[in-house]
Amino acid sequence: LKITSQSPWLGQSLMESRLRESLGILVVGLERSHERILNPSPHEILHEGDLLWVVGPAGQLSKLDQH
């Protein structure tokens, strides 16, 4: 899941994004520039260009294309 300038989660923390509660997915890591962050803090702010590593039910993951 890539955070773009149009992403509804841009500028939010992982906790504020409520990805787990609303979509049933878990962020297990992210890539930012050339840095990899494993098991990011719920307070990690999402930036444009971040690539989130997520796990969850296949049906929920397919819903990410709608965001």
PDB file of C-alpha atoms in Angstrom:
ATOM      1  CA  LEU A   1       0.000   0.000   0.000  1.00  0.00           C
ATOM      2  CA  LYS A   2       1.657   3.223  -1.136  1.00  0.00           C
ATOM      3  CA  ILE A   3       0.812   6.527   0.529  1.00  0.00           C
ATOM      4  CA  THR A   4       0.243   9.126  -2.185  1.00  0.00           C
ATOM      5  CA  SER A   5      -0.638  12.815  -2.116  1.00  0.00           C
ATOM      6  CA  GLN A   6      -4.277  11.732  -2.497  1.00  0.00           C
ATOM      7  CA  SER A   7      -4.186   9.131   0.285  1.00  0.00           C
ATOM      8  CA  PRO A   8      -6.765   9.619   3.035  1.00  0.00           C
ATOM      9  CA  TRP A   9      -4.099   8.540   5.552  1.00  0.00           C
ATOM     10  CA  LEU A  10      -1.422  11.072   4.549  1.00  0.00           C
ATOM     11  CA  GLY A  11      -0.172  12.940   7.624  1.00  0.00           C
ATOM     12  CA  GLN A  12      -1.944  10.631  10.056  1.00  0.00           C
ATOM     13  CA  SER A  13      -0.322   8.290  12.532  1.00  0.00           C
ATOM     14  CA  LEU A  14      -0.916   4.574  12.059  1.00  0.00           C
ATOM     15  CA  MET A  15      -3.237   4.723  15.057  1.00  0.00           C
ATOM     16  CA  GLU A  16      -5.205   7.659  13.599  1.00  0.00           C
ATOM     17  CA  SER A  17      -5.491   5.891  10.227  1.00  0.00           C
ATOM     18  CA  ARG A  18      -7.499   3.084  11.882  1.00  0.00           C
ATOM     19  CA  LEU A  19      -6.418   0.679   9.113  1.00  0.00           C
ATOM     20  CA  ARG A  20      -6.748  -2.255  11.468  1.00  0.00           C
ATOM     21  CA  GLU A  21     -10.193  -1.301  12.741  1.00  0.00           C
ATOM     22  CA  SER A  22     -11.695  -0.128   9.468  1.00  0.00           C
ATOM     23  CA  LEU A  23     -10.124  -2.579   7.001  1.00  0.00           C
ATOM     24  CA  GLY A  24      -8.927  -5.432   9.199  1.00  0.00           C
ATOM     25  CA  ILE A  25      -5.318  -5.148   8.041  1.00  0.00           C
ATOM     26  CA  LEU A  26      -2.147  -4.946  10.084  1.00  0.00           C
ATOM     27  CA  VAL A  27       0.855  -2.816   9.120  1.00  0.00           C
ATOM     28  CA  VAL A  28       3.943  -4.932   9.830  1.00  0.00           C
ATOM     29  CA  GLY A  29       6.507  -2.590   8.296  1.00  0.00           C
ATOM     30  CA  LEU A  30       7.094   0.320   5.991  1.00  0.00           C
ATOM     31  CA  GLU A  31       9.660   1.642   3.567  1.00  0.00           C
ATOM     32  CA  ARG A  32      10.468   5.341   3.513  1.00  0.00           C
ATOM     33  CA  SER A  33      13.121   6.545   1.084  1.00  0.00           C
ATOM     34  CA  HIS A  34      15.914   4.036   1.681  1.00  0.00           C
ATOM     35  CA  GLU A  35      14.879   3.191   5.242  1.00  0.00           C
ATOM     36  CA  ARG A  36      12.918   0.133   6.342  1.00  0.00           C
ATOM     37  CA  ILE A  37      10.954   0.257   9.576  1.00  0.00           C
ATOM     38  CA  LEU A  38       9.828  -3.105  10.945  1.00  0.00           C
ATOM     39  CA  ASN A  39       6.936  -3.233  13.403  1.00  0.00           C
ATOM     40  CA  PRO A  40       6.332   0.549  13.261  1.00  0.00           C
ATOM     41  CA  SER A  41       4.996   2.371  16.288  1.00  0.00           C
ATOM     42  CA  PRO A  42       1.287   3.247  16.278  1.00  0.00           C
ATOM     43  CA  HIS A  43       2.491   6.854  16.535  1.00  0.00           C
ATOM     44  CA  GLU A  44       4.460   6.648  13.250  1.00  0.00           C
ATOM     45  CA  ILE A  45       3.229   9.424  10.929  1.00  0.00           C
ATOM     46  CA  LEU A  46       2.504   8.406   7.334  1.00  0.00           C
ATOM     47  CA  HIS A  47       4.350  10.412   4.681  1.00  0.00           C
ATOM     48  CA  GLU A  48       3.848  10.713   0.948  1.00  0.00           C
ATOM     49  CA  GLY A  49       5.808   7.943  -0.749  1.00  0.00           C
ATOM     50  CA  ASP A  50       5.719   5.566   2.219  1.00  0.00           C
ATOM     51  CA  LEU A  51       5.209   1.961   1.175  1.00  0.00           C
ATOM     52  CA  LEU A  52       3.312   0.046   3.850  1.00  0.00           C
ATOM     53  CA  TRP A  53       3.775  -3.685   4.313  1.00  0.00           C
ATOM     54  CA  VAL A  54       0.412  -5.052   5.346  1.00  0.00           C
ATOM     55  CA  VAL A  55      -1.126  -8.423   6.154  1.00  0.00           C
ATOM     56  CA  GLY A  56      -4.765  -9.362   6.383  1.00  0.00           C
ATOM     57  CA  PRO A  57      -7.544 -11.376   4.795  1.00  0.00           C
ATOM     58  CA  ALA A  58      -7.356 -11.435   0.990  1.00  0.00           C
ATOM     59  CA  GLY A  59     -10.817  -9.875   0.682  1.00  0.00           C
ATOM     60  CA  GLN A  60      -9.781  -6.947   2.844  1.00  0.00           C
ATOM     61  CA  LEU A  61      -6.504  -6.440   0.987  1.00  0.00           C
ATOM     62  CA  SER A  62      -8.360  -6.183  -2.320  1.00  0.00           C
ATOM     63  CA  LYS A  63     -10.379  -3.285  -0.853  1.00  0.00           C
ATOM     64  CA  LEU A  64      -7.163  -1.268  -0.591  1.00  0.00           C
ATOM     65  CA  ASP A  65      -7.309  -0.642  -4.321  1.00  0.00           C
ATOM     66  CA  GLN A  66     -10.387   1.497  -3.668  1.00  0.00           C
ATOM     67  CA  HIS A  67      -8.386   3.923  -1.458  1.00  0.00           C
TER      68      HIS A  67
END
